[in-house]
Every structure is written in C-alpha cells, then in structure tokens.
Amino acid sequence: MPDTAPPVSPDSASFHARVLALVERIPAGRVMTYGQLATLAGSPGAARQVGYIMNGLAESALPWQRVINAQGAVSTDKLGFGDIQRNLLVAEGIAFDALLRCDLKRLQWWPDEDESSGQAGLF
C-alpha cells in the first residue's frame, strides 16, 4: 500500500531522527543509498541532506559506512575517508568491483525485510 503521508521537511529534526533510526537498523553486510534513506525517512529527493547527516557520523557508533551512493560506490573519497569506508564494508563481506562499486541488486537492504523477524513498522 503506498504511503500517503505528507513529505517530511529534510531540514526538520524529525527527518534527521528518521534517517538515524534507519541507519541504525542496516544489517552488517548490507547497504542503503542516500536517496533510499531520504525516501524512507519521508523526504524523497533529499539525498544530499542525508549525505550531510552521514558526514557527521564518522565518530559515532552508528553503521554510517553502510550508506553509499546509487551507483553502489562510496562517496566519501572527496572527504578523505573513502578508503576507510570501503575497508569497513569489505570487513563486513561486501566486495567491490574494478570500478569500486558493489552489487546493489544483491546487497541493498530494505526495512520491510524485517517483517519476518517482527521488527517492521518503525515508520
């Protein structure tokens, strides 16, 4: 059933909290994209704002490294820690090809996959 709730402002505390709650749930060895997080947090098209939120998480306990771009690559090379992010993902079993991309079709995680374990319904 399509979500008919109004969009959440990408600048709101609610959006920020929803993004962080989703990131916290990404299982090891799986990834989500910036755009996917924005959509699931209630603000389609706010991938850049998700990137800003992720930028502040490198020192946190949240699995920030599991958030990648829509091409299946890390976007943190420009920030100087792309190798760190890739190494963290490789340590979780995520392989990258010669173009430094992972297989999104296989590794992209969707929260509704939790339905079988009774964890669905966060949003």
Coordinates of C-alpha atoms in Angstrom, one line a residue:
M1 CA 0.0 0.0 0.0
P2 CA 1.5 3.4 -1.0
D3 CA 2.4 5.8 1.8
T4 CA 0.1 8.8 1.6
A5 CA 1.7 10.8 4.5
P6 CA 2.8 14.3 3.6
P7 CA 6.6 14.7 2.9
V8 CA 8.8 15.5 5.9
S9 CA 10.9 18.6 5.7
P10 CA 14.5 17.5 5.1
D11 CA 15.7 20.2 7.5
S12 CA 13.5 19.0 10.3
A13 CA 14.5 17.2 13.5
S14 CA 12.0 14.5 12.6
F15 CA 13.7 13.8 9.3
H16 CA 17.1 13.7 11.0
A17 CA 15.8 11.3 13.6
R18 CA 14.2 9.0 11.0
V19 CA 17.4 8.9 9.0
L20 CA 19.5 7.9 12.1
A21 CA 16.9 5.3 13.1
L22 CA 17.1 3.7 9.7
V23 CA 20.9 3.8 9.6
E24 CA 21.0 2.1 12.9
R25 CA 18.9 -0.8 11.5
I26 CA 21.0 -1.6 8.4
P27 CA 22.4 -5.1 9.0
A28 CA 26.1 -5.9 8.6
G29 CA 26.9 -6.8 5.0
R30 CA 24.1 -4.8 3.6
V31 CA 23.8 -1.2 2.3
M32 CA 21.3 1.6 1.7
T33 CA 21.6 4.5 -0.6
Y34 CA 21.4 8.2 0.3
G35 CA 18.3 8.6 -1.9
Q36 CA 16.7 5.4 -0.5
L37 CA 17.2 6.8 3.1
A38 CA 15.7 10.1 2.1
T39 CA 12.6 8.5 0.6
L40 CA 12.1 6.1 3.5
A41 CA 12.6 9.0 6.0
G42 CA 9.8 10.9 4.3
S43 CA 11.5 13.3 2.1
P44 CA 12.1 11.9 -1.4
G45 CA 14.7 13.9 -3.3
A46 CA 16.7 14.8 -0.1
A47 CA 19.7 12.6 -0.7
R48 CA 22.0 15.5 -0.3
Q49 CA 20.6 16.2 3.1
V50 CA 21.1 12.6 4.1
G51 CA 24.7 13.0 3.0
Y52 CA 25.1 16.0 5.3
I53 CA 23.7 13.9 8.2
M54 CA 26.1 11.0 7.4
N55 CA 29.1 13.4 7.2
G56 CA 28.7 13.9 11.0
L57 CA 28.6 10.2 11.9
A58 CA 32.1 9.0 11.3
E59 CA 32.9 9.1 15.0
S60 CA 29.6 7.6 16.1
A61 CA 28.6 4.0 16.9
L62 CA 26.1 4.1 14.0
P63 CA 27.0 2.0 10.9
W64 CA 27.4 5.1 8.7
Q65 CA 29.7 3.1 6.4
R66 CA 26.7 1.1 5.1
V67 CA 25.3 4.2 3.4
I68 CA 26.5 4.5 -0.2
N69 CA 25.5 6.2 -3.4
A70 CA 23.1 5.0 -6.1
Q71 CA 25.9 3.6 -8.2
G72 CA 27.0 1.3 -5.4
A73 CA 30.1 3.2 -4.5
V74 CA 31.2 5.2 -1.5
S75 CA 31.0 9.0 -1.8
T76 CA 33.5 9.8 0.9
D77 CA 36.6 9.8 -1.2
K78 CA 36.2 13.6 -1.6
L79 CA 36.1 13.9 2.2
G80 CA 39.3 11.9 2.6
F81 CA 38.0 8.7 4.1
G82 CA 36.7 6.7 1.2
D83 CA 39.3 4.0 1.9
I84 CA 38.2 3.8 5.5
Q85 CA 34.6 3.3 4.5
R86 CA 35.4 0.7 1.8
N87 CA 37.6 -1.2 4.2
L88 CA 34.9 -1.2 6.8
L89 CA 32.4 -2.6 4.2
V90 CA 34.9 -5.2 3.0
A91 CA 35.4 -6.3 6.6
E92 CA 31.6 -7.0 6.6
G93 CA 31.9 -9.1 3.4
I94 CA 31.0 -6.5 0.8
A95 CA 33.0 -6.9 -2.3
F96 CA 33.8 -4.1 -4.7
D97 CA 34.5 -4.5 -8.4
A98 CA 37.3 -2.8 -10.5
L99 CA 35.1 0.4 -10.7
L100 CA 34.9 0.4 -6.8
R101 CA 31.2 -0.5 -6.9
C102 CA 29.3 -3.1 -5.0
D103 CA 26.4 -5.2 -6.3
L104 CA 23.4 -3.1 -5.1
K105 CA 20.9 -5.6 -6.5
R106 CA 22.2 -8.2 -4.1
L107 CA 23.3 -6.0 -1.1
Q108 CA 20.7 -3.2 -0.9
W109 CA 18.7 -3.6 2.2
W110 CA 15.0 -2.6 2.6
P111 CA 13.4 -2.3 6.1
D112 CA 10.4 -4.4 5.1
E113 CA 12.8 -7.4 5.1
D114 CA 12.5 -7.2 8.9
E115 CA 8.8 -8.2 8.7
S116 CA 9.6 -11.8 9.2
S117 CA 11.5 -11.0 12.4
G118 CA 8.8 -8.8 13.8
Q119 CA 10.8 -5.5 13.5
A120 CA 8.8 -3.9 10.8
G121 CA 6.7 -0.8 11.4
L122 CA 9.3 1.6 12.6
F123 CA 7.8 4.2 10.2

